[in-house]
Amino acid sequence: MRLIQDELAAAADGLQEEQLAGLVKEIQQARRVFVTGGGRSGLALRMHAMRLMHLGLTVHVVGETTTPAIGSGDLLMVASGSGTTAGAVAAAEAAVSADARVAVLTTDGESTLAGMAHSVVLIPAAQKTDHRGTASRQYSGSLFEQALLLVLDAVFHTLWKADGTPAEDLWPRHANLE
């Protein structure tokens, strides 16, 4: 636990406030928010989509059967540690072609995804193919995925506080078909 806590603290210290503020602004200005990412990154984004829905935003998870077409005024949030995940890149290309905005969360600011993005949040963590243990002693992309979840929760918290809606008013949007 101490190793994970220490690595997350170091990753948090390496985040750039202006990048996080840029992501918050993108979400606030979006007509609708779409999220996508592979594997554990995608799971973190699904959790974030739920919280955005609690705020009353219109949010969709890419790949679900009820997800509509993306278009102008919409935002696609994409997470990929490498910034080169094929499905994520294809989704970002489609979003750009549809005149939507793209926000990317990645470890690589020079990646294909970062190059297409209107907003980038660099998460200082090891990529899943870095097995040297220099950026993280954890397995594969664990630090990126953990930090991603914390970043997304911090973004939600910032949006919630800016919105000013009391928690009691968000609760009726919480799932009741569990």
Short mmCIF file of N, CA and C in Angstrom, two decimals:
data_model
loop_
_atom_site.label_atom_id
_atom_site.label_comp_id
_atom_site.label_asym_id
_atom_site.label_seq_id
_atom_site.Cartn_x
_atom_site.Cartn_y
_atom_site.Cartn_z
N MET A 1 0.83 -1.20 0.00
CA MET A 1 0.00 0.00 0.00
C MET A 1 0.88 1.26 0.00
N ARG A 2 1.95 1.25 0.77
CA ARG A 2 2.81 2.43 0.85
C ARG A 2 3.44 2.74 -0.51
N LEU A 3 3.87 1.71 -1.22
CA LEU A 3 4.44 1.92 -2.56
C LEU A 3 3.44 2.62 -3.46
N ILE A 4 2.21 2.13 -3.50
CA ILE A 4 1.17 2.71 -4.35
C ILE A 4 0.87 4.14 -3.92
N GLN A 5 0.74 4.34 -2.63
CA GLN A 5 0.47 5.69 -2.12
C GLN A 5 1.59 6.66 -2.50
N ASP A 6 2.84 6.23 -2.33
CA ASP A 6 3.97 7.10 -2.67
C ASP A 6 4.03 7.41 -4.16
N GLU A 7 3.78 6.38 -4.98
CA GLU A 7 3.81 6.61 -6.43
C GLU A 7 2.67 7.52 -6.87
N LEU A 8 1.50 7.37 -6.28
CA LEU A 8 0.38 8.26 -6.61
C LEU A 8 0.66 9.69 -6.17
N ALA A 9 1.27 9.86 -5.02
CA ALA A 9 1.62 11.21 -4.56
C ALA A 9 2.61 11.87 -5.52
N ALA A 10 3.59 11.11 -5.98
CA ALA A 10 4.56 11.66 -6.93
C ALA A 10 3.87 12.01 -8.25
N ALA A 11 2.97 11.15 -8.71
CA ALA A 11 2.24 11.44 -9.96
C ALA A 11 1.39 12.70 -9.78
N ALA A 12 0.72 12.82 -8.65
CA ALA A 12 -0.11 14.00 -8.40
C ALA A 12 0.74 15.27 -8.39
N ASP A 13 1.93 15.18 -7.81
CA ASP A 13 2.82 16.35 -7.78
C ASP A 13 3.27 16.77 -9.18
N GLY A 14 3.27 15.83 -10.12
CA GLY A 14 3.70 16.13 -11.48
C GLY A 14 2.60 16.62 -12.41
N LEU A 15 1.36 16.65 -11.93
CA LEU A 15 0.26 17.14 -12.76
C LEU A 15 0.35 18.64 -12.95
N GLN A 16 -0.12 19.12 -14.09
CA GLN A 16 -0.10 20.54 -14.40
C GLN A 16 -1.49 21.13 -14.19
N GLU A 17 -1.59 22.08 -13.27
CA GLU A 17 -2.89 22.68 -12.93
C GLU A 17 -3.61 23.26 -14.14
N GLU A 18 -2.86 23.88 -15.05
CA GLU A 18 -3.50 24.51 -16.21
C GLU A 18 -4.10 23.45 -17.14
N GLN A 19 -3.49 22.27 -17.21
CA GLN A 19 -4.06 21.20 -18.02
C GLN A 19 -5.37 20.69 -17.40
N LEU A 20 -5.38 20.54 -16.08
CA LEU A 20 -6.60 20.11 -15.40
C LEU A 20 -7.70 21.16 -15.54
N ALA A 21 -7.34 22.42 -15.40
CA ALA A 21 -8.32 23.50 -15.57
C ALA A 21 -8.86 23.52 -17.00
N GLY A 22 -8.01 23.22 -17.97
CA GLY A 22 -8.45 23.15 -19.36
C GLY A 22 -9.46 22.05 -19.59
N LEU A 23 -9.26 20.90 -18.94
CA LEU A 23 -10.20 19.80 -19.05
C LEU A 23 -11.54 20.17 -18.42
N VAL A 24 -11.49 20.79 -17.26
CA VAL A 24 -12.73 21.23 -16.60
C VAL A 24 -13.50 22.17 -17.52
N LYS A 25 -12.80 23.11 -18.14
CA LYS A 25 -13.45 24.07 -19.04
C LYS A 25 -14.06 23.37 -20.25
N GLU A 26 -13.35 22.40 -20.81
CA GLU A 26 -13.89 21.66 -21.95
C GLU A 26 -15.21 20.98 -21.58
N ILE A 27 -15.24 20.37 -20.41
CA ILE A 27 -16.46 19.68 -19.97
C ILE A 27 -17.59 20.68 -19.74
N GLN A 28 -17.27 21.80 -19.10
CA GLN A 28 -18.29 22.81 -18.83
C GLN A 28 -18.89 23.38 -20.11
N GLN A 29 -18.12 23.47 -21.16
CA GLN A 29 -18.58 24.08 -22.40
C GLN A 29 -19.20 23.09 -23.37
N ALA A 30 -19.10 21.80 -23.07
CA ALA A 30 -19.59 20.79 -24.00
C ALA A 30 -21.11 20.66 -23.98
N ARG A 31 -21.66 20.44 -25.14
CA ARG A 31 -23.09 20.16 -25.26
C ARG A 31 -23.37 18.77 -24.69
N ARG A 32 -22.53 17.82 -25.08
CA ARG A 32 -22.61 16.45 -24.57
C ARG A 32 -21.17 15.95 -24.41
N VAL A 33 -20.99 14.99 -23.49
CA VAL A 33 -19.66 14.41 -23.26
C VAL A 33 -19.72 12.93 -23.60
N PHE A 34 -18.74 12.48 -24.37
CA PHE A 34 -18.56 11.08 -24.72
C PHE A 34 -17.24 10.62 -24.13
N VAL A 35 -17.19 9.39 -23.62
CA VAL A 35 -15.95 8.88 -23.03
C VAL A 35 -15.57 7.55 -23.68
N THR A 36 -14.26 7.34 -23.83
CA THR A 36 -13.78 6.07 -24.36
C THR A 36 -12.34 5.82 -23.91
N GLY A 37 -12.04 4.56 -23.80
CA GLY A 37 -10.70 4.11 -23.45
C GLY A 37 -10.73 2.60 -23.35
N GLY A 38 -9.61 1.98 -23.56
CA GLY A 38 -9.55 0.53 -23.50
C GLY A 38 -9.24 0.04 -22.09
N GLY A 39 -9.61 -1.18 -21.81
CA GLY A 39 -9.25 -1.85 -20.56
C GLY A 39 -9.60 -1.07 -19.31
N ARG A 40 -8.65 -1.01 -18.38
CA ARG A 40 -8.87 -0.34 -17.10
C ARG A 40 -9.03 1.17 -17.26
N SER A 41 -8.41 1.76 -18.28
CA SER A 41 -8.60 3.19 -18.55
C SER A 41 -10.06 3.45 -18.91
N GLY A 42 -10.63 2.57 -19.71
CA GLY A 42 -12.03 2.69 -20.08
C GLY A 42 -12.95 2.54 -18.88
N LEU A 43 -12.60 1.66 -17.97
CA LEU A 43 -13.40 1.49 -16.76
C LEU A 43 -13.39 2.76 -15.92
N ALA A 44 -12.23 3.39 -15.79
CA ALA A 44 -12.14 4.65 -15.04
C ALA A 44 -13.02 5.72 -15.69
N LEU A 45 -13.02 5.78 -17.02
CA LEU A 45 -13.84 6.76 -17.71
C LEU A 45 -15.33 6.46 -17.56
N ARG A 46 -15.69 5.20 -17.50
CA ARG A 46 -17.10 4.84 -17.27
C ARG A 46 -17.53 5.35 -15.89
N MET A 47 -16.66 5.22 -14.90
CA MET A 47 -16.96 5.73 -13.56
C MET A 47 -17.14 7.25 -13.62
N HIS A 48 -16.30 7.92 -14.37
CA HIS A 48 -16.39 9.37 -14.52
C HIS A 48 -17.69 9.76 -15.21
N ALA A 49 -18.08 8.98 -16.22
CA ALA A 49 -19.34 9.26 -16.92
C ALA A 49 -20.50 9.23 -15.95
N MET A 50 -20.49 8.29 -15.03
CA MET A 50 -21.56 8.21 -14.03
C MET A 50 -21.61 9.48 -13.19
N ARG A 51 -20.47 9.95 -12.76
CA ARG A 51 -20.44 11.16 -11.93
C ARG A 51 -20.90 12.38 -12.73
N LEU A 52 -20.52 12.48 -13.99
CA LEU A 52 -20.98 13.59 -14.81
C LEU A 52 -22.49 13.55 -14.98
N MET A 53 -23.04 12.34 -15.12
CA MET A 53 -24.49 12.18 -15.19
C MET A 53 -25.14 12.65 -13.89
N HIS A 54 -24.50 12.36 -12.76
CA HIS A 54 -25.04 12.82 -11.47
C HIS A 54 -25.13 14.34 -11.43
N LEU A 55 -24.22 15.00 -12.11
CA LEU A 55 -24.25 16.47 -12.19
C LEU A 55 -25.34 16.98 -13.14
N GLY A 56 -25.94 16.07 -13.88
CA GLY A 56 -26.99 16.47 -14.82
C GLY A 56 -26.48 16.67 -16.23
N LEU A 57 -25.23 16.33 -16.49
CA LEU A 57 -24.69 16.47 -17.84
C LEU A 57 -25.18 15.31 -18.72
N THR A 58 -25.24 15.55 -20.01
CA THR A 58 -25.56 14.50 -20.96
C THR A 58 -24.26 13.82 -21.32
N VAL A 59 -24.13 12.56 -20.96
CA VAL A 59 -22.87 11.85 -21.14
C VAL A 59 -23.14 10.46 -21.71
N HIS A 60 -22.24 10.02 -22.59
CA HIS A 60 -22.39 8.73 -23.26
C HIS A 60 -21.07 7.97 -23.23
N VAL A 61 -21.17 6.66 -23.12
CA VAL A 61 -20.01 5.78 -23.18
C VAL A 61 -19.93 5.22 -24.60
N VAL A 62 -18.83 5.49 -25.27
CA VAL A 62 -18.64 5.02 -26.64
C VAL A 62 -18.72 3.49 -26.66
N GLY A 63 -19.46 2.96 -27.63
CA GLY A 63 -19.60 1.52 -27.79
C GLY A 63 -20.89 0.97 -27.22
N GLU A 64 -21.57 1.73 -26.40
CA GLU A 64 -22.87 1.28 -25.89
C GLU A 64 -23.90 1.41 -27.02
N THR A 65 -24.90 0.57 -27.02
CA THR A 65 -25.86 0.57 -28.12
C THR A 65 -26.71 1.83 -28.18
N THR A 66 -26.81 2.57 -27.08
CA THR A 66 -27.63 3.78 -27.07
C THR A 66 -26.81 5.05 -27.29
N THR A 67 -25.53 4.91 -27.59
CA THR A 67 -24.68 6.08 -27.81
C THR A 67 -24.98 6.70 -29.18
N PRO A 68 -25.38 7.99 -29.20
CA PRO A 68 -25.68 8.63 -30.48
C PRO A 68 -24.41 9.07 -31.21
N ALA A 69 -24.59 9.60 -32.38
CA ALA A 69 -23.47 10.16 -33.14
C ALA A 69 -22.93 11.40 -32.44
N ILE A 70 -21.63 11.55 -32.47
CA ILE A 70 -20.98 12.74 -31.92
C ILE A 70 -21.00 13.84 -32.97
N GLY A 71 -21.01 15.08 -32.53
CA GLY A 71 -21.04 16.19 -33.48
C GLY A 71 -20.47 17.46 -32.91
N SER A 72 -20.66 18.52 -33.63
CA SER A 72 -20.17 19.84 -33.24
C SER A 72 -20.74 20.23 -31.87
N GLY A 73 -19.89 20.77 -31.03
CA GLY A 73 -20.31 21.17 -29.69
C GLY A 73 -20.13 20.08 -28.66
N ASP A 74 -19.83 18.86 -29.11
CA ASP A 74 -19.63 17.74 -28.20
C ASP A 74 -18.15 17.60 -27.85
N LEU A 75 -17.90 16.85 -26.77
CA LEU A 75 -16.54 16.58 -26.31
C LEU A 75 -16.35 15.08 -26.20
N LEU A 76 -15.26 14.58 -26.77
CA LEU A 76 -14.84 13.20 -26.57
C LEU A 76 -13.67 13.20 -25.60
N MET A 77 -13.83 12.53 -24.47
CA MET A 77 -12.74 12.33 -23.52
C MET A 77 -12.15 10.95 -23.78
N VAL A 78 -10.85 10.91 -24.01
CA VAL A 78 -10.16 9.66 -24.34
C VAL A 78 -9.00 9.47 -23.37
N ALA A 79 -8.87 8.26 -22.83
CA ALA A 79 -7.73 7.93 -21.98
C ALA A 79 -6.94 6.80 -22.61
N SER A 80 -5.64 7.01 -22.71
CA SER A 80 -4.73 5.98 -23.21
C SER A 80 -3.35 6.32 -22.70
N GLY A 81 -2.78 5.43 -21.90
CA GLY A 81 -1.45 5.69 -21.37
C GLY A 81 -0.45 5.95 -22.48
N SER A 82 -0.44 5.12 -23.49
CA SER A 82 0.50 5.27 -24.60
C SER A 82 0.11 6.39 -25.55
N GLY A 83 -1.19 6.66 -25.62
CA GLY A 83 -1.67 7.64 -26.59
C GLY A 83 -1.74 7.09 -28.00
N THR A 84 -1.62 5.77 -28.12
CA THR A 84 -1.62 5.14 -29.44
C THR A 84 -2.60 3.97 -29.54
N THR A 85 -3.42 3.73 -28.53
CA THR A 85 -4.38 2.62 -28.55
C THR A 85 -5.27 2.76 -29.79
N ALA A 86 -5.30 1.72 -30.62
CA ALA A 86 -5.96 1.81 -31.93
C ALA A 86 -7.42 2.27 -31.84
N GLY A 87 -8.20 1.68 -30.97
CA GLY A 87 -9.61 2.05 -30.85
C GLY A 87 -9.79 3.49 -30.39
N ALA A 88 -8.93 3.92 -29.48
CA ALA A 88 -9.00 5.30 -28.98
C ALA A 88 -8.63 6.29 -30.07
N VAL A 89 -7.61 5.96 -30.84
CA VAL A 89 -7.20 6.83 -31.95
C VAL A 89 -8.31 6.92 -32.99
N ALA A 90 -8.92 5.78 -33.32
CA ALA A 90 -10.01 5.78 -34.31
C ALA A 90 -11.19 6.62 -33.81
N ALA A 91 -11.52 6.53 -32.53
CA ALA A 91 -12.61 7.33 -31.98
C ALA A 91 -12.27 8.81 -32.04
N ALA A 92 -11.05 9.17 -31.72
CA ALA A 92 -10.64 10.58 -31.77
C ALA A 92 -10.67 11.10 -33.21
N GLU A 93 -10.24 10.28 -34.16
CA GLU A 93 -10.29 10.69 -35.57
C GLU A 93 -11.73 10.94 -36.00
N ALA A 94 -12.63 10.06 -35.60
CA ALA A 94 -14.05 10.22 -35.95
C ALA A 94 -14.62 11.48 -35.31
N ALA A 95 -14.24 11.75 -34.07
CA ALA A 95 -14.73 12.94 -33.37
C ALA A 95 -14.24 14.21 -34.07
N VAL A 96 -12.97 14.24 -34.41
CA VAL A 96 -12.41 15.41 -35.11
C VAL A 96 -13.10 15.60 -36.45
N SER A 97 -13.34 14.51 -37.17
CA SER A 97 -14.03 14.58 -38.46
C SER A 97 -15.45 15.12 -38.31
N ALA A 98 -16.07 14.87 -37.15
CA ALA A 98 -17.45 15.33 -36.90
C ALA A 98 -17.48 16.71 -36.26
N ASP A 99 -16.31 17.37 -36.21
CA ASP A 99 -16.19 18.72 -35.66
C ASP A 99 -16.43 18.78 -34.15
N ALA A 100 -16.18 17.65 -33.45
CA ALA A 100 -16.26 17.63 -31.99
C ALA A 100 -14.88 17.96 -31.42
N ARG A 101 -14.86 18.30 -30.17
CA ARG A 101 -13.60 18.56 -29.48
C ARG A 101 -13.11 17.27 -28.83
N VAL A 102 -11.81 17.18 -28.61
CA VAL A 102 -11.21 15.98 -28.05
C VAL A 102 -10.32 16.37 -26.88
N ALA A 103 -10.53 15.68 -25.75
CA ALA A 103 -9.67 15.85 -24.57
C ALA A 103 -9.01 14.50 -24.31
N VAL A 104 -7.70 14.52 -24.14
CA VAL A 104 -6.93 13.28 -23.99
C VAL A 104 -6.21 13.28 -22.64
N LEU A 105 -6.25 12.13 -21.98
CA LEU A 105 -5.49 11.89 -20.76
C LEU A 105 -4.50 10.79 -21.09
N THR A 106 -3.20 11.06 -20.95
CA THR A 106 -2.16 10.16 -21.43
C THR A 106 -0.87 10.39 -20.66
N THR A 107 0.09 9.51 -20.88
CA THR A 107 1.44 9.73 -20.34
C THR A 107 2.36 10.35 -21.39
N ASP A 108 1.92 10.37 -22.64
CA ASP A 108 2.79 10.80 -23.74
C ASP A 108 2.23 11.99 -24.50
N GLY A 109 2.78 13.15 -24.23
CA GLY A 109 2.34 14.38 -24.88
C GLY A 109 2.71 14.49 -26.34
N GLU A 110 3.53 13.57 -26.84
CA GLU A 110 3.92 13.56 -28.25
C GLU A 110 3.20 12.46 -29.02
N SER A 111 2.24 11.82 -28.40
CA SER A 111 1.55 10.68 -29.02
C SER A 111 0.57 11.11 -30.10
N THR A 112 0.09 10.14 -30.84
CA THR A 112 -0.91 10.37 -31.88
C THR A 112 -2.15 11.04 -31.30
N LEU A 113 -2.65 10.52 -30.17
CA LEU A 113 -3.85 11.09 -29.55
C LEU A 113 -3.61 12.52 -29.09
N ALA A 114 -2.49 12.76 -28.45
CA ALA A 114 -2.19 14.12 -27.97
C ALA A 114 -2.14 15.10 -29.13
N GLY A 115 -1.64 14.65 -30.28
CA GLY A 115 -1.56 15.50 -31.45
C GLY A 115 -2.92 15.90 -32.01
N MET A 116 -3.95 15.11 -31.76
CA MET A 116 -5.30 15.41 -32.25
C MET A 116 -6.12 16.19 -31.24
N ALA A 117 -5.64 16.31 -30.03
CA ALA A 117 -6.46 16.82 -28.93
C ALA A 117 -6.52 18.35 -28.88
N HIS A 118 -7.66 18.83 -28.41
CA HIS A 118 -7.83 20.25 -28.11
C HIS A 118 -7.36 20.53 -26.69
N SER A 119 -7.35 19.48 -25.86
CA SER A 119 -6.95 19.58 -24.47
C SER A 119 -6.23 18.28 -24.10
N VAL A 120 -5.09 18.41 -23.43
CA VAL A 120 -4.31 17.23 -23.01
C VAL A 120 -4.00 17.35 -21.52
N VAL A 121 -4.20 16.26 -20.82
CA VAL A 121 -3.73 16.14 -19.44
C VAL A 121 -2.67 15.05 -19.43
N LEU A 122 -1.44 15.46 -19.13
CA LEU A 122 -0.34 14.50 -19.04
C LEU A 122 -0.29 13.95 -17.63
N ILE A 123 -0.40 12.65 -17.52
CA ILE A 123 -0.31 11.98 -16.22
C ILE A 123 1.07 11.35 -16.13
N PRO A 124 1.90 11.84 -15.22
CA PRO A 124 3.27 11.33 -15.12
C PRO A 124 3.30 9.93 -14.51
N ALA A 125 3.27 8.94 -15.38
CA ALA A 125 3.25 7.54 -14.94
C ALA A 125 3.89 6.69 -16.03
N ALA A 126 4.20 5.47 -15.67
CA ALA A 126 4.78 4.53 -16.63
C ALA A 126 3.72 4.07 -17.63
N GLN A 127 4.15 3.84 -18.85
CA GLN A 127 3.27 3.21 -19.82
C GLN A 127 3.25 1.71 -19.53
N LYS A 128 2.22 1.02 -20.00
CA LYS A 128 2.08 -0.39 -19.68
C LYS A 128 3.18 -1.26 -20.27
N THR A 129 3.88 -0.77 -21.28
CA THR A 129 4.96 -1.55 -21.89
C THR A 129 6.31 -1.25 -21.25
N ASP A 130 6.35 -0.35 -20.27
CA ASP A 130 7.60 -0.02 -19.57
C ASP A 130 7.79 -1.02 -18.44
N HIS A 131 8.63 -2.01 -18.66
CA HIS A 131 8.84 -3.06 -17.66
C HIS A 131 10.16 -2.89 -16.90
N ARG A 132 10.81 -1.75 -17.09
CA ARG A 132 12.09 -1.50 -16.41
C ARG A 132 11.90 -1.11 -14.95
N GLY A 133 10.71 -0.63 -14.59
CA GLY A 133 10.46 -0.25 -13.22
C GLY A 133 11.04 1.10 -12.83
N THR A 134 11.38 1.93 -13.82
CA THR A 134 11.97 3.24 -13.48
C THR A 134 10.89 4.28 -13.16
N ALA A 135 9.79 4.30 -13.88
CA ALA A 135 8.71 5.26 -13.62
C ALA A 135 7.74 4.74 -12.57
N SER A 136 7.64 3.42 -12.46
CA SER A 136 6.75 2.80 -11.46
C SER A 136 7.23 1.38 -11.22
N ARG A 137 7.17 0.96 -9.97
CA ARG A 137 7.53 -0.42 -9.63
C ARG A 137 6.32 -1.34 -9.71
N GLN A 138 5.14 -0.76 -10.00
CA GLN A 138 3.93 -1.57 -10.13
C GLN A 138 3.87 -2.23 -11.50
N TYR A 139 3.00 -3.21 -11.62
CA TYR A 139 2.84 -3.93 -12.88
C TYR A 139 2.19 -3.06 -13.95
N SER A 140 2.72 -3.18 -15.14
CA SER A 140 2.13 -2.64 -16.35
C SER A 140 1.70 -1.19 -16.20
N GLY A 141 0.48 -0.84 -16.58
CA GLY A 141 0.01 0.54 -16.54
C GLY A 141 -0.73 0.88 -15.26
N SER A 142 -0.50 0.13 -14.20
CA SER A 142 -1.28 0.32 -12.96
C SER A 142 -1.24 1.75 -12.45
N LEU A 143 -0.05 2.36 -12.41
CA LEU A 143 0.04 3.72 -11.87
C LEU A 143 -0.76 4.70 -12.73
N PHE A 144 -0.69 4.58 -14.05
CA PHE A 144 -1.48 5.45 -14.92
C PHE A 144 -2.96 5.30 -14.63
N GLU A 145 -3.43 4.07 -14.54
CA GLU A 145 -4.85 3.83 -14.34
C GLU A 145 -5.33 4.32 -12.98
N GLN A 146 -4.52 4.12 -11.95
CA GLN A 146 -4.86 4.61 -10.62
C GLN A 146 -4.90 6.13 -10.60
N ALA A 147 -3.87 6.75 -11.17
CA ALA A 147 -3.81 8.21 -11.20
C ALA A 147 -4.94 8.78 -12.05
N LEU A 148 -5.27 8.10 -13.15
CA LEU A 148 -6.38 8.52 -14.00
C LEU A 148 -7.66 8.60 -13.21
N LEU A 149 -7.96 7.58 -12.43
CA LEU A 149 -9.18 7.57 -11.63
C LEU A 149 -9.19 8.73 -10.64
N LEU A 150 -8.07 8.99 -10.00
CA LEU A 150 -8.00 10.11 -9.05
C LEU A 150 -8.14 11.45 -9.76
N VAL A 151 -7.52 11.60 -10.92
CA VAL A 151 -7.65 12.84 -11.69
C VAL A 151 -9.11 13.07 -12.07
N LEU A 152 -9.76 12.03 -12.54
CA LEU A 152 -11.16 12.17 -12.95
C LEU A 152 -12.05 12.50 -11.76
N ASP A 153 -11.80 11.91 -10.60
CA ASP A 153 -12.57 12.25 -9.41
C ASP A 153 -12.31 13.70 -8.99
N ALA A 154 -11.08 14.16 -9.13
CA ALA A 154 -10.76 15.56 -8.81
C ALA A 154 -11.46 16.51 -9.79
N VAL A 155 -11.52 16.14 -11.06
CA VAL A 155 -12.22 16.94 -12.06
C VAL A 155 -13.71 17.01 -11.71
N PHE A 156 -14.30 15.86 -11.37
CA PHE A 156 -15.71 15.87 -10.96
C PHE A 156 -15.91 16.78 -9.75
N HIS A 157 -15.05 16.66 -8.77
CA HIS A 157 -15.20 17.47 -7.55
C HIS A 157 -15.14 18.96 -7.89
N THR A 158 -14.23 19.34 -8.77
CA THR A 158 -14.11 20.75 -9.19
C THR A 158 -15.38 21.20 -9.90
N LEU A 159 -15.90 20.36 -10.81
CA LEU A 159 -17.14 20.70 -11.51
C LEU A 159 -18.31 20.82 -10.54
N TRP A 160 -18.38 19.90 -9.58
CA TRP A 160 -19.47 19.90 -8.61
C TRP A 160 -19.43 21.15 -7.75
N LYS A 161 -18.25 21.52 -7.28
CA LYS A 161 -18.15 22.72 -6.44
C LYS A 161 -18.45 23.99 -7.24
N ALA A 162 -18.04 24.02 -8.49
CA ALA A 162 -18.34 25.18 -9.35
C ALA A 162 -19.84 25.27 -9.62
N ASP A 163 -20.49 24.11 -9.76
CA ASP A 163 -21.92 24.05 -10.02
C ASP A 163 -22.72 24.48 -8.79
N GLY A 164 -22.26 24.09 -7.62
CA GLY A 164 -22.91 24.50 -6.38
C GLY A 164 -24.15 23.70 -5.99
N THR A 165 -24.46 22.65 -6.72
CA THR A 165 -25.63 21.85 -6.39
C THR A 165 -25.36 21.01 -5.14
N PRO A 166 -26.24 21.07 -4.16
CA PRO A 166 -26.05 20.25 -2.96
C PRO A 166 -26.12 18.75 -3.28
N ALA A 167 -25.41 17.95 -2.50
CA ALA A 167 -25.38 16.51 -2.71
C ALA A 167 -26.78 15.91 -2.72
N GLU A 168 -27.67 16.44 -1.88
CA GLU A 168 -29.04 15.91 -1.82
C GLU A 168 -29.76 16.07 -3.16
N ASP A 169 -29.40 17.11 -3.91
CA ASP A 169 -30.04 17.35 -5.20
C ASP A 169 -29.47 16.46 -6.31
N LEU A 170 -28.24 15.95 -6.10
CA LEU A 170 -27.65 15.02 -7.06
C LEU A 170 -28.18 13.61 -6.86
N TRP A 171 -28.51 13.29 -5.61
CA TRP A 171 -28.88 11.92 -5.25
C TRP A 171 -30.02 11.34 -6.09
N PRO A 172 -31.07 12.10 -6.43
CA PRO A 172 -32.15 11.49 -7.23
C PRO A 172 -31.70 10.96 -8.59
N ARG A 173 -30.52 11.38 -9.07
CA ARG A 173 -30.00 10.86 -10.34
C ARG A 173 -29.21 9.58 -10.14
N HIS A 174 -28.96 9.20 -8.90
CA HIS A 174 -28.20 7.98 -8.62
C HIS A 174 -29.02 6.76 -9.05
N ALA A 175 -28.33 5.74 -9.52
CA ALA A 175 -29.01 4.53 -10.01
C ALA A 175 -29.93 3.94 -8.94
N ASN A 176 -31.13 3.56 -9.36
CA ASN A 176 -32.04 2.89 -8.45
C ASN A 176 -32.48 1.54 -8.98
N LEU A 177 -31.84 1.07 -10.02
CA LEU A 177 -32.10 -0.25 -10.59
C LEU A 177 -30.87 -1.16 -10.40
N GLU A 178 -30.39 -1.17 -9.18
CA GLU A 178 -29.16 -1.95 -8.92
C GLU A 178 -29.48 -3.35 -8.47
#
